[in-house]
PDB file of C-alpha atoms in Angstrom:
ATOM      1  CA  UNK P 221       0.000   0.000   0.000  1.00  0.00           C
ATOM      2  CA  UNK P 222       1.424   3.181  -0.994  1.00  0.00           C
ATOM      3  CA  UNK P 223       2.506   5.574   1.841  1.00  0.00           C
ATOM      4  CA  UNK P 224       5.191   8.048   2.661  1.00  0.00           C
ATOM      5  CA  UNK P 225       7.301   5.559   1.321  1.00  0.00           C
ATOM      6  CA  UNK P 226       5.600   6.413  -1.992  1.00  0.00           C
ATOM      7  CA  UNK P 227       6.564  10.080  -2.362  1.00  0.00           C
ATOM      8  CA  UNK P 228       9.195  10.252  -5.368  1.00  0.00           C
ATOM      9  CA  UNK P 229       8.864   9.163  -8.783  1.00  0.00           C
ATOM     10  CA  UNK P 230      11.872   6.572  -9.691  1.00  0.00           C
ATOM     11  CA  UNK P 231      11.526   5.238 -12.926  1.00  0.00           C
ATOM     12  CA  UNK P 232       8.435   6.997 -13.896  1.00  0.00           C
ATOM     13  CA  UNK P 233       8.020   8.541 -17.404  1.00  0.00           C
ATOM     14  CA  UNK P 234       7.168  12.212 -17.684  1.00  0.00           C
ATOM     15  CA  UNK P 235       6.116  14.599 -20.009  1.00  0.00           C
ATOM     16  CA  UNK P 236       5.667  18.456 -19.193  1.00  0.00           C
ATOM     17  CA  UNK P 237       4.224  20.343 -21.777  1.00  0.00           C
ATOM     18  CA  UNK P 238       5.181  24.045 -21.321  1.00  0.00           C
ATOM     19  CA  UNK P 239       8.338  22.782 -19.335  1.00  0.00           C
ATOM     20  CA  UNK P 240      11.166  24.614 -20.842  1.00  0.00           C
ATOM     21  CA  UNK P 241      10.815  28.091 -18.829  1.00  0.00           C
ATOM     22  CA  UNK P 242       9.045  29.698 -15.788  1.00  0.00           C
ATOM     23  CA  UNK P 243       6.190  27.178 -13.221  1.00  0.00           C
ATOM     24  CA  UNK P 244       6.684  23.948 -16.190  1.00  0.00           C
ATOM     25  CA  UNK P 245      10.688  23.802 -16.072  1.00  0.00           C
ATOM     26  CA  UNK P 246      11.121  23.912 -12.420  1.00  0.00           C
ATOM     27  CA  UNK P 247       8.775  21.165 -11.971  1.00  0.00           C
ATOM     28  CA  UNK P 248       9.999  19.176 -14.926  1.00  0.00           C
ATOM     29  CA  UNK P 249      13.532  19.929 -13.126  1.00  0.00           C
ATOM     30  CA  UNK P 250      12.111  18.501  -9.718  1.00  0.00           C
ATOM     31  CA  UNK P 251      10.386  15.464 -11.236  1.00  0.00           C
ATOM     32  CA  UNK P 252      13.747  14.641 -12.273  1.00  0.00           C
ATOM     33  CA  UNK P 253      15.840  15.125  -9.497  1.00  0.00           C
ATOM     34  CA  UNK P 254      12.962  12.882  -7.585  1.00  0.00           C
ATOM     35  CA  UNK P 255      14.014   9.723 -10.116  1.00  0.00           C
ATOM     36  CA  UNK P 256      11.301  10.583 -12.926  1.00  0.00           C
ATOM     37  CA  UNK P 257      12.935  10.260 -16.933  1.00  0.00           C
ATOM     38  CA  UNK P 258      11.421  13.882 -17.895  1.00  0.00           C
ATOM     39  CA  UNK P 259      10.609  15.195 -21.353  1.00  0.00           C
ATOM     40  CA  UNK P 260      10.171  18.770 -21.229  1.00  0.00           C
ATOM     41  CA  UNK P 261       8.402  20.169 -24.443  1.00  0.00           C
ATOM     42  CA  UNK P 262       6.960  24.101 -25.599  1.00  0.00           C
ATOM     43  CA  UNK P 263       6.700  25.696 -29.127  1.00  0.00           C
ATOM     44  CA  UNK P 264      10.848  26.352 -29.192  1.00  0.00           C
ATOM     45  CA  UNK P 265      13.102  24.074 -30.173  1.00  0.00           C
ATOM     46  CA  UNK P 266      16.419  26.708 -28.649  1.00  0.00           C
ATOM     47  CA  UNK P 267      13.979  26.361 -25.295  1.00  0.00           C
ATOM     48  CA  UNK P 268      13.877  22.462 -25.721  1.00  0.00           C
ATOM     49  CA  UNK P 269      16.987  22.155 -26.325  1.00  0.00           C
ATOM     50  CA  UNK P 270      18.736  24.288 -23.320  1.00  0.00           C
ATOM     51  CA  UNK P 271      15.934  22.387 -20.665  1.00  0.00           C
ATOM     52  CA  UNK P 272      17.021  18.680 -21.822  1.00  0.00           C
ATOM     53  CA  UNK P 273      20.747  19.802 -21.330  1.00  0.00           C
ATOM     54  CA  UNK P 274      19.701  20.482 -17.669  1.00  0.00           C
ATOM     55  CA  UNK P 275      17.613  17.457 -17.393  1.00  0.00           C
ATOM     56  CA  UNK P 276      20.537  15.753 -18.184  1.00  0.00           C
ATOM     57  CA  UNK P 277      22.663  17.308 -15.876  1.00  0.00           C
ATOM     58  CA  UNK P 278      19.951  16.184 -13.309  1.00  0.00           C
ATOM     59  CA  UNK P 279      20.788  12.588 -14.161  1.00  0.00           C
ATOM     60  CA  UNK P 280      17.311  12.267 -16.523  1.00  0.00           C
ATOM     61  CA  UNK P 281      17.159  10.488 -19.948  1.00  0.00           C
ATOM     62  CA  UNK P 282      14.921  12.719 -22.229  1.00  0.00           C
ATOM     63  CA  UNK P 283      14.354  13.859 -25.859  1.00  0.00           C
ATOM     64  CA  UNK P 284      14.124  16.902 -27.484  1.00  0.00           C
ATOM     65  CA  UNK P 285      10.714  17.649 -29.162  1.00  0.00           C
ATOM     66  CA  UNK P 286       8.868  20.568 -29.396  1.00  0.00           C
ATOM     67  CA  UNK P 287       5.434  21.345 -29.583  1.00  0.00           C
ATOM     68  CA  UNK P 288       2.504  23.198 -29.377  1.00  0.00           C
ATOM     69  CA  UNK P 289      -0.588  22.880 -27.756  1.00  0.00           C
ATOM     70  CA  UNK P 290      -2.745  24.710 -30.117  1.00  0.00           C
ATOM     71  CA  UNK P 291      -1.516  21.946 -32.455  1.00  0.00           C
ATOM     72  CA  UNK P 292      -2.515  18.455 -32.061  1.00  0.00           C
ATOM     73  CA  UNK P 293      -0.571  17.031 -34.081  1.00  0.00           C
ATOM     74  CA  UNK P 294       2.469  18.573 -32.509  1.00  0.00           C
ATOM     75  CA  UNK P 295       1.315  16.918 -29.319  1.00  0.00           C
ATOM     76  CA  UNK P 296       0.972  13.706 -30.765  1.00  0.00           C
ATOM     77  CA  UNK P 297       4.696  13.230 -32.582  1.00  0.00           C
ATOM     78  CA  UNK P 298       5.549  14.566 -28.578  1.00  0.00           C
ATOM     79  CA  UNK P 299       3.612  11.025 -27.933  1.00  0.00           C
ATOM     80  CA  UNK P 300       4.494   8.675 -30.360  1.00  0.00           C
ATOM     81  CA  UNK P 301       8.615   9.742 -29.726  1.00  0.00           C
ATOM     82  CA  UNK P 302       8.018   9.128 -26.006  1.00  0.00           C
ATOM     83  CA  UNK P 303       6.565   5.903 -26.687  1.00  0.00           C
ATOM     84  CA  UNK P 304       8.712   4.662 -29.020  1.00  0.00           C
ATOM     85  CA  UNK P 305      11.531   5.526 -26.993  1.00  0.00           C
ATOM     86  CA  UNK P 306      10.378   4.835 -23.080  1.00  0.00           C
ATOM     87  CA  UNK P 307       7.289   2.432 -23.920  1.00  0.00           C
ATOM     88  CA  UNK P 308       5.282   4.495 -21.987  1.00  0.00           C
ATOM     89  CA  UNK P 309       3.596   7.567 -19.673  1.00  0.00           C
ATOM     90  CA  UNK P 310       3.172   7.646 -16.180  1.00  0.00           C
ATOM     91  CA  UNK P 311       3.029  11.206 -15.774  1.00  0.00           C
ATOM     92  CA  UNK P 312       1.688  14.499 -17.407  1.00  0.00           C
ATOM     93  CA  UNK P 313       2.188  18.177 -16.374  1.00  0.00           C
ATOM     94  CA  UNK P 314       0.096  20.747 -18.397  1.00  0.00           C
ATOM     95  CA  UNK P 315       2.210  23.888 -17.764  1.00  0.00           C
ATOM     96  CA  UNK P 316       1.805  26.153 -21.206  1.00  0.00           C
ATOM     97  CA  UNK P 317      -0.226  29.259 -20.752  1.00  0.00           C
ATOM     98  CA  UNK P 318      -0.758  32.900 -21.788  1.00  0.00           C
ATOM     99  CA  UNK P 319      -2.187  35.505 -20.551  1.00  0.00           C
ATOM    100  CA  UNK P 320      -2.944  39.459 -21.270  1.00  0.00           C
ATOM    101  CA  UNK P 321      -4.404  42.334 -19.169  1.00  0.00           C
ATOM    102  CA  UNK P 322      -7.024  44.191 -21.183  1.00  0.00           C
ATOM    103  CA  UNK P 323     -10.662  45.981 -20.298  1.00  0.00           C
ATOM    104  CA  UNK P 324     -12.946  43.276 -20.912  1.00  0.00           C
ATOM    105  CA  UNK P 325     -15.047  45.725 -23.306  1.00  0.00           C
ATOM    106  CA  UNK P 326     -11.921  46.545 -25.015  1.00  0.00           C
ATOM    107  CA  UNK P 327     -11.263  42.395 -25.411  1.00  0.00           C
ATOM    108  CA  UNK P 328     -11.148  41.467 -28.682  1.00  0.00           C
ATOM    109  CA  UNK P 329     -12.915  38.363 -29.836  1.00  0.00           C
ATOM    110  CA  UNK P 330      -9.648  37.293 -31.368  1.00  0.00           C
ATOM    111  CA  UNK P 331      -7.576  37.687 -27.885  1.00  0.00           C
ATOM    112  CA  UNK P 332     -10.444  35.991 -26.352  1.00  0.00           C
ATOM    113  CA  UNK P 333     -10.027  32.760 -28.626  1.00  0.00           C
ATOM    114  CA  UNK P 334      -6.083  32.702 -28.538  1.00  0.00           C
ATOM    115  CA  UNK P 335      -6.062  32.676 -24.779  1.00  0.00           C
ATOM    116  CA  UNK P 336      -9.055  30.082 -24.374  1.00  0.00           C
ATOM    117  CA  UNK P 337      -7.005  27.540 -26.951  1.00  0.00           C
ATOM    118  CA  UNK P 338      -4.104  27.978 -25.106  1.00  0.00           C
ATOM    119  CA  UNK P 339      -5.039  27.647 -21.230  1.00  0.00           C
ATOM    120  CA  UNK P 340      -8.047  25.573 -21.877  1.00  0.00           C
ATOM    121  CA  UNK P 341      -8.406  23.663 -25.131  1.00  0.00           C
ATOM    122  CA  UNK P 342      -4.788  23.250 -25.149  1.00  0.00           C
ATOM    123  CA  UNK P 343      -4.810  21.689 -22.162  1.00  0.00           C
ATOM    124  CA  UNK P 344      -7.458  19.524 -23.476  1.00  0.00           C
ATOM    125  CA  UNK P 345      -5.450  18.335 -26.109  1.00  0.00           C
ATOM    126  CA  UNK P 346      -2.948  17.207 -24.078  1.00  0.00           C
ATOM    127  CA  UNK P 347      -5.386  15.196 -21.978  1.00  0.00           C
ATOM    128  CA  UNK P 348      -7.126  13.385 -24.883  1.00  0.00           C
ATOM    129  CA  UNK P 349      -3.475  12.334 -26.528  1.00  0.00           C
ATOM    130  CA  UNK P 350      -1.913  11.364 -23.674  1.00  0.00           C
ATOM    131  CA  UNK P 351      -4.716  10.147 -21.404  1.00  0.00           C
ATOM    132  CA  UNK P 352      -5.898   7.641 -24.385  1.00  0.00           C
ATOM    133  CA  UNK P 353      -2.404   5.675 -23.705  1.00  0.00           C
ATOM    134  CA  UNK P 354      -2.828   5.851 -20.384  1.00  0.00           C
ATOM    135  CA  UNK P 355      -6.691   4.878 -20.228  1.00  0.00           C
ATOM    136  CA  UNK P 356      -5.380   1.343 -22.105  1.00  0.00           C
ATOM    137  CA  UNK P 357      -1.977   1.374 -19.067  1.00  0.00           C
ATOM    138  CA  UNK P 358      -4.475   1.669 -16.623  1.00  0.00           C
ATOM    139  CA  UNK P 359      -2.630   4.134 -14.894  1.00  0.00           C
ATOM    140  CA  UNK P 360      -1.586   7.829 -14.671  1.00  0.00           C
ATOM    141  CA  UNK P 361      -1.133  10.854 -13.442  1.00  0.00           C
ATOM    142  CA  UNK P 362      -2.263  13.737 -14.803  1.00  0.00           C
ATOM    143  CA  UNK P 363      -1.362  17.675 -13.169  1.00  0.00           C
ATOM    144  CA  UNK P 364      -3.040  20.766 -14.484  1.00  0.00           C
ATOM    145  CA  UNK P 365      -1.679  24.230 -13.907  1.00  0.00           C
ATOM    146  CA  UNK P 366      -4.788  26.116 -12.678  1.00  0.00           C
ATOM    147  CA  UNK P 367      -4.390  29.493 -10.588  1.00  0.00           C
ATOM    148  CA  UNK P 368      -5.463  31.494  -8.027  1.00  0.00           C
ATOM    149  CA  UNK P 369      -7.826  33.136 -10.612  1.00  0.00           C
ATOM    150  CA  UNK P 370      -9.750  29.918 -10.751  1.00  0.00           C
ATOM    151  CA  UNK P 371     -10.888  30.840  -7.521  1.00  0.00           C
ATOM    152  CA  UNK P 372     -10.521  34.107  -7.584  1.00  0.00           C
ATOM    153  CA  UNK P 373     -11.080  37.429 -10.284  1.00  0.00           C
ATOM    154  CA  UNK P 374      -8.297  39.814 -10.831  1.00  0.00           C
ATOM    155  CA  UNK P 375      -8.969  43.051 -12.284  1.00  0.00           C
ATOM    156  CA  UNK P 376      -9.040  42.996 -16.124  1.00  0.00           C
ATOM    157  CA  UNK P 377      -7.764  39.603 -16.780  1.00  0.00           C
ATOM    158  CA  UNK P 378     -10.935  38.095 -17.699  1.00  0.00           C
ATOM    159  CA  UNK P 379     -10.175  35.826 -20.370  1.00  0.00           C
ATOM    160  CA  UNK P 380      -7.305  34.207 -18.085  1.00  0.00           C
ATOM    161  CA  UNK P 381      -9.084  33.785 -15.233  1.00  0.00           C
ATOM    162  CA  UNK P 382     -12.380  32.323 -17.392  1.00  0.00           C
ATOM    163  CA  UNK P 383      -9.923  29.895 -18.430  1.00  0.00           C
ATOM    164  CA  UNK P 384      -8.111  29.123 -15.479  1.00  0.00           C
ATOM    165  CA  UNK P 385     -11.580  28.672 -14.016  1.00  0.00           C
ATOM    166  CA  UNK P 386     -12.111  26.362 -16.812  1.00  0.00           C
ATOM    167  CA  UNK P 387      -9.120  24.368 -16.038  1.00  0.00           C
ATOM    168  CA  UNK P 388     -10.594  23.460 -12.540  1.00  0.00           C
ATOM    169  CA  UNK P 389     -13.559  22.273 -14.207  1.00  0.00           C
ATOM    170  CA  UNK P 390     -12.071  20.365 -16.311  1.00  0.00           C
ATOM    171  CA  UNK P 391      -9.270  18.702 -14.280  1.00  0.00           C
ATOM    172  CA  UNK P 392     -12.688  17.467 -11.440  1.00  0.00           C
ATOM    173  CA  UNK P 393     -13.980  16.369 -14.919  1.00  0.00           C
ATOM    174  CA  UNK P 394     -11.409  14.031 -16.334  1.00  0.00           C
ATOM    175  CA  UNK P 395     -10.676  13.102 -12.511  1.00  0.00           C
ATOM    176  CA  UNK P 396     -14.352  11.516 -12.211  1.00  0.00           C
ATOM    177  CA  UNK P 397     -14.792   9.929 -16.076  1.00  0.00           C
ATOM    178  CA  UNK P 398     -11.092   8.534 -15.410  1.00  0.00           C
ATOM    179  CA  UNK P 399     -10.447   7.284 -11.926  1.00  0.00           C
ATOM    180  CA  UNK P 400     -12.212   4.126 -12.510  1.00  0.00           C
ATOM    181  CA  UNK P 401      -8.822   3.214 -14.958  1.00  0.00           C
ATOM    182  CA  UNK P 402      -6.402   3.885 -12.644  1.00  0.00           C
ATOM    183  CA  UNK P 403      -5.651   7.296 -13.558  1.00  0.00           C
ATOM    184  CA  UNK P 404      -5.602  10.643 -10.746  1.00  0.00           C
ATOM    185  CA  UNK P 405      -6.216  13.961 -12.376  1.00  0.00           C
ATOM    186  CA  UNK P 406      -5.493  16.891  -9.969  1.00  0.00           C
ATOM    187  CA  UNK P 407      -3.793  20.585 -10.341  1.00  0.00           C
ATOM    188  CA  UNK P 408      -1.842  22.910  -8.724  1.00  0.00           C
ATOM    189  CA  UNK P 409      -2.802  26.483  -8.269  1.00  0.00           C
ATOM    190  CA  UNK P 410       0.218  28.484  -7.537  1.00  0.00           C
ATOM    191  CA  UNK P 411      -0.188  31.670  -5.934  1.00  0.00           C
ATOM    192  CA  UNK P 412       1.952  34.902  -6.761  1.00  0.00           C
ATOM    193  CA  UNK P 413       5.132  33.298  -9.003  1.00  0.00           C
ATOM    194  CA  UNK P 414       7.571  35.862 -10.305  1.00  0.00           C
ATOM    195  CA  UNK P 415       7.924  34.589 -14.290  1.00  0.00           C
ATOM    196  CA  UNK P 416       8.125  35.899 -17.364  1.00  0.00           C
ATOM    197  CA  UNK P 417       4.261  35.395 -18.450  1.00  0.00           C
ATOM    198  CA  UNK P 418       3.678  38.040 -15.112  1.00  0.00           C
ATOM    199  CA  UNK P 419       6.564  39.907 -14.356  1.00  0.00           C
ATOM    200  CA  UNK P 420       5.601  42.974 -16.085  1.00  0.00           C
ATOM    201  CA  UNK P 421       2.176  43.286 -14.029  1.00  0.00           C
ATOM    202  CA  UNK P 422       4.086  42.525 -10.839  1.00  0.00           C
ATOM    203  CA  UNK P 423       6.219  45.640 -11.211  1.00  0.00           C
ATOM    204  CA  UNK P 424       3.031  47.551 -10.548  1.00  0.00           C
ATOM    205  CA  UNK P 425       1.119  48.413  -7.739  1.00  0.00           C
ATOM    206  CA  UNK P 426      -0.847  45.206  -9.187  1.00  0.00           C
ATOM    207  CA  UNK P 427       2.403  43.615  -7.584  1.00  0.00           C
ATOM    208  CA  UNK P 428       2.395  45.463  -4.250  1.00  0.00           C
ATOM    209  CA  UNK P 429      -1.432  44.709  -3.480  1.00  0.00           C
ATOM    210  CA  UNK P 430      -0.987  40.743  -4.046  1.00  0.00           C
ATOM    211  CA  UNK P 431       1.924  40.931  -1.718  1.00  0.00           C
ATOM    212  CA  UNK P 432      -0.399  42.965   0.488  1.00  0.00           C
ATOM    213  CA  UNK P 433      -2.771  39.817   0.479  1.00  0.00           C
ATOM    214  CA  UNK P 434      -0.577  37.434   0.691  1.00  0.00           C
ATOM    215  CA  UNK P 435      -0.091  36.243   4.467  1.00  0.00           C
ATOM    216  CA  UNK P 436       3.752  35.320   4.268  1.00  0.00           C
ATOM    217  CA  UNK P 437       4.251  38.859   2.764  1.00  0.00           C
ATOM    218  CA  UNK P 438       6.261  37.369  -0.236  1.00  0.00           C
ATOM    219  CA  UNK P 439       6.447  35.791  -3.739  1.00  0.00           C
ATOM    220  CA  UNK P 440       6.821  32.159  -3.967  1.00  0.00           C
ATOM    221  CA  UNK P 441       9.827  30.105  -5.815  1.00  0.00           C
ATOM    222  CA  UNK P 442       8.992  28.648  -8.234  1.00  0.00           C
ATOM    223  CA  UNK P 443      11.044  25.611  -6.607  1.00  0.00           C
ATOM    224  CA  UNK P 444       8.312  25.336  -4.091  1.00  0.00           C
ATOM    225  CA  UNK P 445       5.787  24.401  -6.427  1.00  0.00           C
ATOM    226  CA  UNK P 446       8.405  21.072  -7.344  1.00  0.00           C
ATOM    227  CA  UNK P 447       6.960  18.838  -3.305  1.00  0.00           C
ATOM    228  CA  UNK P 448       3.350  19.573  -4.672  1.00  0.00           C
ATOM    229  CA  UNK P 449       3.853  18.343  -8.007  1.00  0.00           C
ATOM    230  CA  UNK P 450       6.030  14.945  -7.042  1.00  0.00           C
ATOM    231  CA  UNK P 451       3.494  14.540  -4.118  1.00  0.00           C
ATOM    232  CA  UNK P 452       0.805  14.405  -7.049  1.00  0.00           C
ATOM    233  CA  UNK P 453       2.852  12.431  -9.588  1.00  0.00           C
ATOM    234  CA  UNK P 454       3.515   9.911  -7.078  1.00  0.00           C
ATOM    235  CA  UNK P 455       2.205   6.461  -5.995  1.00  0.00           C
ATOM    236  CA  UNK P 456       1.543   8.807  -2.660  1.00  0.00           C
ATOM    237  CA  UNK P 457      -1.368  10.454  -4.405  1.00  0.00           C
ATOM    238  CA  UNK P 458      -3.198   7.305  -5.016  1.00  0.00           C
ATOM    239  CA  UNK P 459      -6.359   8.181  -3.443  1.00  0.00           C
ATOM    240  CA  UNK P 460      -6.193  12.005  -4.698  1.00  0.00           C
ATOM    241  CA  UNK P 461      -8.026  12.858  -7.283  1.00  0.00           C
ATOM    242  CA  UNK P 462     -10.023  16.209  -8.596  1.00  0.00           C
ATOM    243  CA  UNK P 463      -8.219  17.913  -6.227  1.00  0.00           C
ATOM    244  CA  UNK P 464      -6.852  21.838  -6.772  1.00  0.00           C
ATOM    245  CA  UNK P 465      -4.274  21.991  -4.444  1.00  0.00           C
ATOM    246  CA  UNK P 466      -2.973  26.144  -4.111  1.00  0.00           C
ATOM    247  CA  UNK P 467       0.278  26.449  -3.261  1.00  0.00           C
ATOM    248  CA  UNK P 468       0.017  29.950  -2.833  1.00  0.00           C
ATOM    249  CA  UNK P 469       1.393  31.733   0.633  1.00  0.00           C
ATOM    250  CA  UNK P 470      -2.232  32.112   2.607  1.00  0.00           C
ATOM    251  CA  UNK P 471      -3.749  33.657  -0.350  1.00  0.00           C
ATOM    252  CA  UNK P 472      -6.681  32.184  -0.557  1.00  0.00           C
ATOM    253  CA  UNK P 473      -7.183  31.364   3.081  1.00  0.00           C
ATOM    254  CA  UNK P 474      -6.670  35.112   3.741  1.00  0.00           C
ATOM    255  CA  UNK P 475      -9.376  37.843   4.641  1.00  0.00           C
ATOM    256  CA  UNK P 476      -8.161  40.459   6.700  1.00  0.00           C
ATOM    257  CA  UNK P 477      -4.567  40.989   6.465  1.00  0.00           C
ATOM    258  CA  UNK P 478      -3.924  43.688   8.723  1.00  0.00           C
TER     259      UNK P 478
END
């Protein structure tokens, strides 16, 4: 029976989709350095290429494949090369995202679309071509980047957070059509993350009221997101599934800081 024993991912297969920079990399760099062979993946091949060198360096096997989750086919040569060169998936991270701050009546309909088919249909994707081989393993694990705005609305980011809300939905979706075959689908909401999709709007006073609301007065790591994720991609998660787990600081537990 799987216990604390069961927290680390030795000789697991795993694929991160938007793993080559910001949230996605440090976790594909953690499932690694917990035993996992990682393949981190996103639209550029330089990206690819300078991740699997570090993967490496962590002591994983991988290969270098881009894609791009607004393309299934992309996803599914990402599938078929880590088949035919590990046999198998154990694990998936959806980490690719995008976001833009805009007055919702200023939104265009095109904007609207992009970010949707990134953060949610994108994420789709991913589910349908990997969670097919794993429906016929029997087994999986499946982690979804959701974010405090799936909880939560933040001021002119409406498309994001209507698809990070979406994301939620989805992940308690696939977790109850799916659990019967073995596979756990659960996300992690991390809470303010200095990265390069965000950095901009936290060098505002944007910035300075989140760390306002945050309890531990900071930004996260993104290396503290990395125990969350193996926790969830382990045989320790075995009876956790269509769970959002926020790693966030107190954010969403928080009321009244002050």
């Amino acid at each position: 029976m799987p216990g604390l024993c069961g927290i680390g991912c030795e000789g697991k297969i795993a694929v991160v989709v938007g793993g080559t920079s910001g949230i996605g990399q440090a976790i594909a760099l953690g499932l690694a350095e917990a035993g996992a062979t990682v393949v981190a993946s996103s639209r550029k091949m330089d990206a690819v290429e300078a991740t699997a060198t570090m993967l490496e360096a962590a002591g994983s096997k991988t290969l270098r494949v881009a894609s791009d989750v607004v393309d299934r086919a992309s996803l599914e040569r990402l599938h078929d090369a880590v088949i035919a060169a590990f046999g198998r998936v154990d694990i998936l991270v959806n980490a690719a995202g995008i976001t833009k701050k805009v007055p919702t009546l200023d939104c265009p309909e095109e904007l609207w679309q992009q970010i949707m088919d990134v953060n949610v249909t994108g994420t789709l994707r991913a589910c349908q071509v990997f969670g097919k081989t794993m429906l016929q393993q029997r087994a999986g694990r499946i982690i979804n980047i959701a974010s405090l705005s799936t909880f939560v609305a933040f001021h002119e980011v409406a498309a994001y957070c209507a698809s990070k809300a979406a994301v939620g939905s989805l992940t308690r979706s696939l977790a109850v059509e799916w659990a019967k075959s073995g596979i756990c689908v659960n996300a992690i909401a991390p809470g303010v993350f200095p990265t390069e999709l965000n950095r901009k709007i936290l060098d505002s006073p944007r910035g300075a009221e989140m760390l306002m609301r945050t309890p531990m007065h900071r930004y996260g790591n993104v290396e503290e997101l990395v125990g969350a994720a193996i926790y969830l991609a382990s045989d320790a998660s075995s009876f956790t599934t269509g769970q959002i787990l926020a790693v966030d600081g107190g954010y969403l537990a928080s009321g009244v800081n002050q």
